[in-house]
Short mmCIF file of C-alpha atoms and ligand atoms in Angstrom, two decimals:
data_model
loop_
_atom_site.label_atom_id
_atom_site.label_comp_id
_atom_site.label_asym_id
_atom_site.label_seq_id
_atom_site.Cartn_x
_atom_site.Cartn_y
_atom_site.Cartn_z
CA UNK A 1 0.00 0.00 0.00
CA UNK A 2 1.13 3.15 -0.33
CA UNK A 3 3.22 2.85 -3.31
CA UNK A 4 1.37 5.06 -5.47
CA UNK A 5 1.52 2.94 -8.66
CA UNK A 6 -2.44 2.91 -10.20
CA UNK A 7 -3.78 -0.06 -10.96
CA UNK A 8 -2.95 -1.40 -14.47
CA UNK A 9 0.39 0.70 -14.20
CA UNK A 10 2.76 -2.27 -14.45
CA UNK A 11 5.09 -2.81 -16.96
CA UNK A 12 3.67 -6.45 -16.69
CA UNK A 13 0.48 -5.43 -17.35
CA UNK A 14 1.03 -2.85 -19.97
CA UNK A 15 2.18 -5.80 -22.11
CA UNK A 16 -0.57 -8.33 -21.81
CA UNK A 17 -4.11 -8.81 -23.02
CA UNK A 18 -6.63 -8.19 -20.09
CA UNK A 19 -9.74 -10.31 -21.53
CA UNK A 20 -12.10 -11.07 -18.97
CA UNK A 21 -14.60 -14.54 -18.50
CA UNK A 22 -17.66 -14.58 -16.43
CA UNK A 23 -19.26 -18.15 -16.20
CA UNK A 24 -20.83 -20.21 -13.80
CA UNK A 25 -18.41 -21.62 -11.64
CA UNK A 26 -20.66 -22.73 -9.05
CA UNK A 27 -24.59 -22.90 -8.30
CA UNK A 28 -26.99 -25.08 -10.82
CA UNK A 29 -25.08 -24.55 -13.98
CA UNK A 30 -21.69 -25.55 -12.75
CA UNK A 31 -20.49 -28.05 -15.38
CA UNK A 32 -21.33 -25.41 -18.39
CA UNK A 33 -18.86 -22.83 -16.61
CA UNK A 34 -16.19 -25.54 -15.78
CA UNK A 35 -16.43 -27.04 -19.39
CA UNK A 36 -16.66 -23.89 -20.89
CA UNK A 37 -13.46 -22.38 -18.83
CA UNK A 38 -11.20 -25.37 -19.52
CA UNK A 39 -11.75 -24.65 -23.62
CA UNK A 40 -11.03 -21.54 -22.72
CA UNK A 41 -7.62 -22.00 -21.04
CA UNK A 42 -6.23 -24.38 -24.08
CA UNK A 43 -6.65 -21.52 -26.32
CA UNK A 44 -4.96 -19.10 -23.79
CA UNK A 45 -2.02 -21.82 -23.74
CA UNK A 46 -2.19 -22.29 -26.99
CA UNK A 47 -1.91 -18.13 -28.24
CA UNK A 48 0.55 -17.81 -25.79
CA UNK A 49 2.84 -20.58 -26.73
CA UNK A 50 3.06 -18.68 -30.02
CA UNK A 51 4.09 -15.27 -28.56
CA UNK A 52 0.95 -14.09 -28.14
CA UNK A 53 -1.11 -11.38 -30.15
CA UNK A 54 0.52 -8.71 -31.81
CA UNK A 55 3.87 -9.92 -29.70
CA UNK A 56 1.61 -9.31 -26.34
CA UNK A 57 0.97 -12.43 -24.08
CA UNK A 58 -3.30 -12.52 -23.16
CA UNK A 59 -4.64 -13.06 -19.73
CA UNK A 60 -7.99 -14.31 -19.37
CA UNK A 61 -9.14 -13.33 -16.11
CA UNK A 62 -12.13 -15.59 -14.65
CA UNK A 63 -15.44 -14.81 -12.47
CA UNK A 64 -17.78 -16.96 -11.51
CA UNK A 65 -21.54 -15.49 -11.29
CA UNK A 66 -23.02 -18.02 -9.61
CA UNK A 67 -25.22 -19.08 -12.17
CA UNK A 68 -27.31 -15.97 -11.47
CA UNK A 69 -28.30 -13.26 -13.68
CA UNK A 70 -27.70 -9.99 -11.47
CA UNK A 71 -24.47 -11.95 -10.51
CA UNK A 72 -23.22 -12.14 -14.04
CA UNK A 73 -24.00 -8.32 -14.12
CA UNK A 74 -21.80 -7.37 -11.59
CA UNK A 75 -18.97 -9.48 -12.33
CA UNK A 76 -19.23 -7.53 -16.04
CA UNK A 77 -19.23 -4.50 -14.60
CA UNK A 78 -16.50 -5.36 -12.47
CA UNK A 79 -14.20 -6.43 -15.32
CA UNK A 80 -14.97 -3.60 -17.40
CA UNK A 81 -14.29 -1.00 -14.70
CA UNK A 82 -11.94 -2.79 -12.44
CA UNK A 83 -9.91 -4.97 -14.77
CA UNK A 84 -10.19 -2.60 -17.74
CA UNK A 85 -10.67 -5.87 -20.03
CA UNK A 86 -10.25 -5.17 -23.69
CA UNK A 87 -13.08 -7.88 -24.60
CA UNK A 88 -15.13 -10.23 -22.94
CA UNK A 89 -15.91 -13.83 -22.86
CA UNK A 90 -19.42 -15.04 -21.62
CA UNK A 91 -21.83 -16.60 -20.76
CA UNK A 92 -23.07 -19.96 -21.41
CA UNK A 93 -27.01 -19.45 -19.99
CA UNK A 94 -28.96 -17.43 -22.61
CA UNK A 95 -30.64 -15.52 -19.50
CA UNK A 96 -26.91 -14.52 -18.01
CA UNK A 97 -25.29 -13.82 -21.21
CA UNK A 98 -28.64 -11.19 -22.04
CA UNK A 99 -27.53 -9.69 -18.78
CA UNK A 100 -24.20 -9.65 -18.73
CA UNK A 101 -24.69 -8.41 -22.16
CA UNK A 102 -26.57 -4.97 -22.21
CA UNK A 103 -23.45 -4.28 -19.31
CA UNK A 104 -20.85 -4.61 -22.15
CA UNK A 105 -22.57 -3.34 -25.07
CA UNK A 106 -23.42 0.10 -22.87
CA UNK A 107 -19.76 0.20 -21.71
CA UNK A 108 -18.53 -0.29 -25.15
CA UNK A 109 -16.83 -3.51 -24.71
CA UNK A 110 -17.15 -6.08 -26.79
CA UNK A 111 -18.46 -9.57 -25.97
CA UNK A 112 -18.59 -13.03 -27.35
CA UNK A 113 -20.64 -15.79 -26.12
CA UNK A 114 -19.74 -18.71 -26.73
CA UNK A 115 -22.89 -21.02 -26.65
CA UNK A 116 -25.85 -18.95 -25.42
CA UNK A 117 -28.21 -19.66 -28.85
CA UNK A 118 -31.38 -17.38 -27.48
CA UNK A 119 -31.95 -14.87 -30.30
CA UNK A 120 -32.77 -12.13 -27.70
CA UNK A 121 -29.15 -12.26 -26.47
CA UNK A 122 -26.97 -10.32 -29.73
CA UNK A 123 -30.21 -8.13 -30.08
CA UNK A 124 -28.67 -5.70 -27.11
CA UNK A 125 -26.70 -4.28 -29.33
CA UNK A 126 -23.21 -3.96 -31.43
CA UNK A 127 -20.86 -5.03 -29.07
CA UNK A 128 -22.50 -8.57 -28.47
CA UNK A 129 -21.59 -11.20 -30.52
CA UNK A 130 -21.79 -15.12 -30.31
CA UNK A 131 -20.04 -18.27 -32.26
CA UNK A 132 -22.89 -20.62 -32.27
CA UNK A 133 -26.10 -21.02 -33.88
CA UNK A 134 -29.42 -19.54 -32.66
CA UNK A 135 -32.43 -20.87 -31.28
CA UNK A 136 -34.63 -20.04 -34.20
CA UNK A 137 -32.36 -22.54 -36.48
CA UNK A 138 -32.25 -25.05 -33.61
CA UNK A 139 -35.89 -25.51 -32.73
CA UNK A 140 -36.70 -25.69 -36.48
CA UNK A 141 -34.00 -28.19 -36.86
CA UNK A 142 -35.99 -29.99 -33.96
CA UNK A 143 -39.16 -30.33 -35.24
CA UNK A 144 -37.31 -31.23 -38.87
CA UNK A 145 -35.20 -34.11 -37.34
CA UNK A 146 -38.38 -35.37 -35.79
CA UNK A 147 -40.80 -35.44 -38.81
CA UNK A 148 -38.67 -35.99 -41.49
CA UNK A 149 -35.57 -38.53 -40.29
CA UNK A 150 -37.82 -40.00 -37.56
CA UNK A 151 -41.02 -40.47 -39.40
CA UNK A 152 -43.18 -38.81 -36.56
CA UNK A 153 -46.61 -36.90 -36.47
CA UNK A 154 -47.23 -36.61 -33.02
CA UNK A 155 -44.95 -35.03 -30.22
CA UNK A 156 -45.19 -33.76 -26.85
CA UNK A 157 -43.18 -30.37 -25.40
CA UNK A 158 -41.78 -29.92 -22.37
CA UNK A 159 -40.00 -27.01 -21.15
CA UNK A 160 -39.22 -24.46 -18.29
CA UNK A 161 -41.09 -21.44 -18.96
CA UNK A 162 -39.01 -19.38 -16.43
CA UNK A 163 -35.78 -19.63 -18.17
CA UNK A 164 -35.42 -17.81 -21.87
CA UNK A 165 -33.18 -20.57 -23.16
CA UNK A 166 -35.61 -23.47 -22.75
CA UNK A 167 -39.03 -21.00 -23.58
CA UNK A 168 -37.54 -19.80 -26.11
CA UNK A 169 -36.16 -23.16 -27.87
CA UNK A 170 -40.01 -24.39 -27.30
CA UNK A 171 -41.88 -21.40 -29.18
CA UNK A 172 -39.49 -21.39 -32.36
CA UNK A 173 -40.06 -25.42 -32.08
CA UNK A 174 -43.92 -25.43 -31.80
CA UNK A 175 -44.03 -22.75 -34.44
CA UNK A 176 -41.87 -25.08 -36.94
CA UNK A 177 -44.00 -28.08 -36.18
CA UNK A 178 -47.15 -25.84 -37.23
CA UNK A 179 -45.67 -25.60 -40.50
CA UNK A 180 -44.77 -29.08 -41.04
CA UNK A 181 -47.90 -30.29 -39.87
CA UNK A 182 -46.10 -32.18 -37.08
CA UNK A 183 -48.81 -32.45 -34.45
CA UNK A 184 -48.08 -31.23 -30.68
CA UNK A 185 -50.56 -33.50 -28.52
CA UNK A 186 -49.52 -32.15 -25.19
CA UNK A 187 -47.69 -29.19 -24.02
CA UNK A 188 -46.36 -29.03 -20.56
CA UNK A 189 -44.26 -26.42 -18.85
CA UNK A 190 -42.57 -25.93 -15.35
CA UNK A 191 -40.65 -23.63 -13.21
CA UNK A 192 -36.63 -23.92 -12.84
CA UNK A 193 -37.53 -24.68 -9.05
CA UNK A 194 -39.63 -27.34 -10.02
CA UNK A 195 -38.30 -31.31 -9.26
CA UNK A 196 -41.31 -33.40 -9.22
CA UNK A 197 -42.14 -33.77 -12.69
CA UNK A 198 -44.45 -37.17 -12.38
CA UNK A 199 -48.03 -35.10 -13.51
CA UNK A 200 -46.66 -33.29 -16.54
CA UNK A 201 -45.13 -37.16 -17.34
CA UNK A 202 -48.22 -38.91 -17.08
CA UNK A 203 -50.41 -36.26 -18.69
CA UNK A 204 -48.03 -36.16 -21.24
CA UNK A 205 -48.11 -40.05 -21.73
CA UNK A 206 -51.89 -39.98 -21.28
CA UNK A 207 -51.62 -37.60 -25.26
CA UNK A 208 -49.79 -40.93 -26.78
CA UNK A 209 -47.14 -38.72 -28.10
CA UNK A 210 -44.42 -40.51 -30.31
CA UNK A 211 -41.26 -38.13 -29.06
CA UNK A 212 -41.18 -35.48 -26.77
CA UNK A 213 -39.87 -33.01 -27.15
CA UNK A 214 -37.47 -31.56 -24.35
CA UNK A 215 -35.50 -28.26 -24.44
CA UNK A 216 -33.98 -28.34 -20.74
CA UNK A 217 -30.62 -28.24 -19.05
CA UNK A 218 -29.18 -31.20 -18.20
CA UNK A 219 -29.79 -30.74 -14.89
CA UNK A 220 -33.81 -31.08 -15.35
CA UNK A 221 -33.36 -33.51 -17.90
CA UNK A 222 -31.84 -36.13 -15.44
CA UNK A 223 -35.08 -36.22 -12.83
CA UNK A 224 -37.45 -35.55 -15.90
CA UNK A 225 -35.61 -39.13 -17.85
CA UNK A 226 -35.92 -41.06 -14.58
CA UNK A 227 -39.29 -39.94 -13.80
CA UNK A 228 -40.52 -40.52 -17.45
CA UNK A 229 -39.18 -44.24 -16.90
CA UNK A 230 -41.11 -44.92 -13.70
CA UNK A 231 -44.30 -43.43 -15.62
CA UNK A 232 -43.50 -46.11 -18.30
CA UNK A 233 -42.06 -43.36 -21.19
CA UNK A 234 -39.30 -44.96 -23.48
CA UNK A 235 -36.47 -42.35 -22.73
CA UNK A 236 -35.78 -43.16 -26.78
CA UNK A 237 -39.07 -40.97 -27.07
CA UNK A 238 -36.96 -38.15 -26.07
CA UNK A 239 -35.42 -35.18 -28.43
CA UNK A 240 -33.64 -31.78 -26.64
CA UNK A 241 -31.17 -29.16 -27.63
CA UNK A 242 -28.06 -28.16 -26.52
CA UNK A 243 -28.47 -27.73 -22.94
CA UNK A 244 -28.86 -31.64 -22.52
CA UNK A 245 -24.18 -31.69 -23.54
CA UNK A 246 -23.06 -32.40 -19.80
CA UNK A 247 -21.19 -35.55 -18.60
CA UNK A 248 -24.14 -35.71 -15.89
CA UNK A 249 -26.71 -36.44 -18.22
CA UNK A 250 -25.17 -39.41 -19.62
CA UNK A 251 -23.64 -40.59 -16.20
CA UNK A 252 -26.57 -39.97 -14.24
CA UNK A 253 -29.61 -41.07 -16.35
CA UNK A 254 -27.62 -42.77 -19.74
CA UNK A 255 -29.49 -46.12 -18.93
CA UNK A 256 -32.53 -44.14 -19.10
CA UNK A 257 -32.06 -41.89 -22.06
CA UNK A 258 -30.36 -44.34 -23.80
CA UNK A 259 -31.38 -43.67 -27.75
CA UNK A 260 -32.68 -40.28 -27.68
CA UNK A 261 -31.29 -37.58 -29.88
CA UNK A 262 -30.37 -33.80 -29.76
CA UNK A 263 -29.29 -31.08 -31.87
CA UNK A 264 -25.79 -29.76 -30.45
CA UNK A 265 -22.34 -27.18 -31.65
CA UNK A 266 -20.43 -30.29 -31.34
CA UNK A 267 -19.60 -34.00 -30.71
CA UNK A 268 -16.10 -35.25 -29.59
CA UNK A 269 -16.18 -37.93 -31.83
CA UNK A 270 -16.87 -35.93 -34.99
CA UNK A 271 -14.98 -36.52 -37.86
CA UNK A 272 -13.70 -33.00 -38.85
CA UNK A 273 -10.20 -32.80 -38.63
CA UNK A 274 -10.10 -29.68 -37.19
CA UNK A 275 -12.33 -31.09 -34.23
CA UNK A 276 -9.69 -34.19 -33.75
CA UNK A 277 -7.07 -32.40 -33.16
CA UNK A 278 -8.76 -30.16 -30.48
CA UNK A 279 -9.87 -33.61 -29.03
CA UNK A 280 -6.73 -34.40 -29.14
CA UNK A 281 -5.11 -31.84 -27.26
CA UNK A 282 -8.15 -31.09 -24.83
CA UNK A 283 -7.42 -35.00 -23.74
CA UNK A 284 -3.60 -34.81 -23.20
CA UNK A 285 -4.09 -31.46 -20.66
CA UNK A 286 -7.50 -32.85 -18.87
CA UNK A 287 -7.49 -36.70 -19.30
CA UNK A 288 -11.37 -36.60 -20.63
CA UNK A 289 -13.18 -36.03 -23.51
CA UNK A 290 -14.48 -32.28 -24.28
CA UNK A 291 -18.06 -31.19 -24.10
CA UNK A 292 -19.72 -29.06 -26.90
CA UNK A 293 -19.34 -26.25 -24.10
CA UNK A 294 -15.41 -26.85 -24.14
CA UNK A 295 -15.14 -26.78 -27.52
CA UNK A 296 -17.46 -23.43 -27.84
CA UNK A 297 -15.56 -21.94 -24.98
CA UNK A 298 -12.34 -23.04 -27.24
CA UNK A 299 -13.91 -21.57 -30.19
CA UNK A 300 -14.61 -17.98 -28.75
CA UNK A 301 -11.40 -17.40 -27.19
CA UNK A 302 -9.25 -18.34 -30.41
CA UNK A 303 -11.96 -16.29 -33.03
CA UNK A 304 -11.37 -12.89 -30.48
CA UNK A 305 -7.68 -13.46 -30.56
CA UNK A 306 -7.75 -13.71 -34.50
CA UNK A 307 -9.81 -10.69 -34.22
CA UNK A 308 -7.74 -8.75 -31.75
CA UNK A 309 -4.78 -9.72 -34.34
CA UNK A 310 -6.50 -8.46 -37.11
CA UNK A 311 -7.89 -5.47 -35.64
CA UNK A 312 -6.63 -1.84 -36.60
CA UNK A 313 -6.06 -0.72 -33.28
CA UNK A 314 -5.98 -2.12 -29.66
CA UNK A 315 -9.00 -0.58 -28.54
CA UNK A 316 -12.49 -1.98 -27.45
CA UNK A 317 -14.10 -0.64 -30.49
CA UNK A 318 -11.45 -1.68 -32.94
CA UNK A 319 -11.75 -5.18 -31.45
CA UNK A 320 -15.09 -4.95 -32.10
CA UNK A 321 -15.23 -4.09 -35.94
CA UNK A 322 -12.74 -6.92 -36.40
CA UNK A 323 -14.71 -9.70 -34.64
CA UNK A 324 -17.75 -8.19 -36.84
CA UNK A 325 -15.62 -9.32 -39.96
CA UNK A 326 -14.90 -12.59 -39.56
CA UNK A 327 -15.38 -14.76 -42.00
CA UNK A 328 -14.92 -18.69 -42.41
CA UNK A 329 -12.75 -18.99 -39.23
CA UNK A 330 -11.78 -22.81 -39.03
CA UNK A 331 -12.77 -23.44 -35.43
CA UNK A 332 -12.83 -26.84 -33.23
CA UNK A 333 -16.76 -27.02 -34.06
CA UNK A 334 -16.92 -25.78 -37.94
CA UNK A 335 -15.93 -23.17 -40.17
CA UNK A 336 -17.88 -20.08 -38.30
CA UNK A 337 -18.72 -16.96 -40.30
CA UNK A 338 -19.95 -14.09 -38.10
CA UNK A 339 -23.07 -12.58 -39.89
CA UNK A 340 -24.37 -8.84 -39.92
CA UNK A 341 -26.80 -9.85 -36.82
CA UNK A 342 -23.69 -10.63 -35.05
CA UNK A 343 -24.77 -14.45 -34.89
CA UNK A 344 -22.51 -17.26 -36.05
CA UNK A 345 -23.73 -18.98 -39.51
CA UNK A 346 -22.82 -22.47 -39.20
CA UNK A 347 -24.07 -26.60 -39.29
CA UNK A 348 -25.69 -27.97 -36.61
CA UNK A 349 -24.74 -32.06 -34.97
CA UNK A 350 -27.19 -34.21 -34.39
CA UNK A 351 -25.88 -36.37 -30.94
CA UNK A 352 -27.64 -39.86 -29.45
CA UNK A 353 -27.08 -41.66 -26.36
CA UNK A 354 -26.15 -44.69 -27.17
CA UNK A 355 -24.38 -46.89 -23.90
CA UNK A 356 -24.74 -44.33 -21.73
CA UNK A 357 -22.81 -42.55 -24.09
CA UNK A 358 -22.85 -39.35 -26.27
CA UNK A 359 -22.17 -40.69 -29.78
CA UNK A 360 -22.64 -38.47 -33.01
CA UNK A 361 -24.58 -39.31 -35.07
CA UNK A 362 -24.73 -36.38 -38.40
CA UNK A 363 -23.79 -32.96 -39.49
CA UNK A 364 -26.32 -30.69 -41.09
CA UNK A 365 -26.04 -27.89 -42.64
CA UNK A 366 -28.92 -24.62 -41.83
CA UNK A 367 -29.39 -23.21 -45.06
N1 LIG B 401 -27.51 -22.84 -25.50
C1 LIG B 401 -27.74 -22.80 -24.08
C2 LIG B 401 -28.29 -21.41 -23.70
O1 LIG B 401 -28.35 -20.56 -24.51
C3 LIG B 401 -26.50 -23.08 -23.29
C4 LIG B 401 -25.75 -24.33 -23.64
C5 LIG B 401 -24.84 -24.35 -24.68
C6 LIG B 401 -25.94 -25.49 -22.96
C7 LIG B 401 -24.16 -25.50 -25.04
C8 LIG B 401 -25.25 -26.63 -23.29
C9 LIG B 401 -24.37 -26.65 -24.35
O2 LIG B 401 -28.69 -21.14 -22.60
#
């Protein structure tokens, strides 16, 4: 104390990358954070191992928000003004990332989130950005997958109509299957607090659906697959989205599930070379196999260094305009090509359980 020197004053300092992370590191959400934060750190090691950008070594510095929205607000705001990031990484809950979001586009920072797919969450504003797909393609690719590779007509939804990710996903798929003229027999939803979901199960099996339809973290998915078992629902009956890519799911309710599909960013055993040898590496540092959040969370940390590389300046804004004009960056998951809504234009993977085990199954494209 004492010594005068302002924060940021360093020499140190003055010749790194400040990028700051907020992800939940603890509280319902955990494994997304974790998953998401170990992609994140390969590409760190990686960078840096090659000097760097622009001959500068990068920093990521991490906050956990608790998987809570006001959380993930103050741990922006706390980056921003504290740590004087140049860019931000974050989040992987649609509902946090919209948060944290409207905090970094209003400060002028820009942001990239890695997996959040809700449409609302770019619509903040310039400075928000994401490398995945978006809901709207997702749900439709649902409700597509459903009628057309699995022959159905009739389907059941279940969701939690407190949470924008899993709301949102339903809407954009019941609106699909209204076009196809794939017939939703029973729609059921909950509240995130909810863990008893035995009447919405039996109603729903009481419609004589032939999937269900399922849009739900992994962590509502497990009670909801062992549940739907007891109530005498094949879990092969079962489709979701993204949320359902956490080790959890498979090691706590595999036997149950085992069969059912869901559309996904990613799938470790995916045949793209450019996905092997992030396997590959991912394996040798944390002796497993990487999630479609580590490979996301991999993804947006090595597209904002090519941007902060490319950029014209080493400013926020000029960060900004570069990550706006990527195009066909070769990433772990795909080739991803940022678009003019700030969204990522790329194929979608199809994953299925199969012996308690995440297995991919095909690569579409959504054009
Ligand atoms: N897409 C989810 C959301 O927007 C988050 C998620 C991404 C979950 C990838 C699992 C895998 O909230």
């Amino acid at each position: 104390a004492g010594c005068g020197k302002k924060d940021g004053a360093s020499p140190a300092a003055a010749n790194e990358w400040k990028v700051g992370a907020y992800l939940s590191l603890s509280g319902a959400e955990t494994q997304f954070g974790k998953d998401t934060q170990e992609g994140t750190e390969l590409a760190v090691e990686e960078i840096n191992a090659k000097g760097g950008v622009k001959g500068k070594k990068v920093r990521v510095i991490f906050e956990d928000d608790k998987s809570n929205p006001q959380e993930a607000t103050n741990k922006v705001l706390q980056l921003i003004n504290r740590d004087k990031v140049v860019a931000l990484l974050g989040e992987v809950a649609s509902s946090r990332s919209k948060a944290g979001g409207i905090v970094a586009n209003k400060n002028k920072v820009p942001m990239i989130t890695p997996s959040s797919t809700n449409p609302d969450v770019t619509k903040v504003g310039p400075f928000v950005f994401r490398v995945c797909f978006t809901d709207d393609v997702q749900g439709q690719m649902g409700a597509r997958f459903i009628k057309e590779k699995l022959g159905k007509n009739k389907v059941a939804v279940l969701y939690a109509s407190d949470d924008l990710y899993s709301s949102g996903l339903a809407n954009e798929f019941k609106s699909e299957a209204k076009k196809l003229g794939l017939n939703v027999v029973a729609e059921k939803s909950f509240l995130k607090s909810e863990t008893n979901f035995t009447t919405y199960l039996n109603e729903i099996k009481s419609a004589e659906p032939e999937a269900i339809y399922a849009p739900v973290y992994y962590n509502a998915m497990v009670p909801i697959a062992r549940q739907a078992k007891a109530a005498g629902l094949a879990g092969s009956m079962f489709v979701g989205g993204d949320g359902w890519h956490a080790d959890s799911l498979v090691h706590d309710a595999g036997e149950e599930m085992e069969g059912a599909y869901f559309t996904n960013h990613f799938s470790p055993d995916m045949p793209a070379p450019l996905s092997q040898a992030f396997v590959k590496k991912y394996v040798e540092k944390f002796k497993r196999e990487p999630s479609a959040l580590a490979a996301q969370g991999y993804d947006a940390a090595m597209l904002l260094f090519d941007a902060m590389g490319r950029a014209k300046g080493d400013t926020p804004e000029a960060i900004r305009d570069a990550i706006a004009e990527t195009k066909d960056f070769q990433g772990a998951t795909g080739a991803i090509t940022i678009n003019a809504d700030r969204n990522a234009d790329k194929p979608i993977v199809i994953v299925q359980i199969k012996g308690k085990k995440f297995t991919y199954f095909d690569t579409v494209s959504t054009k």
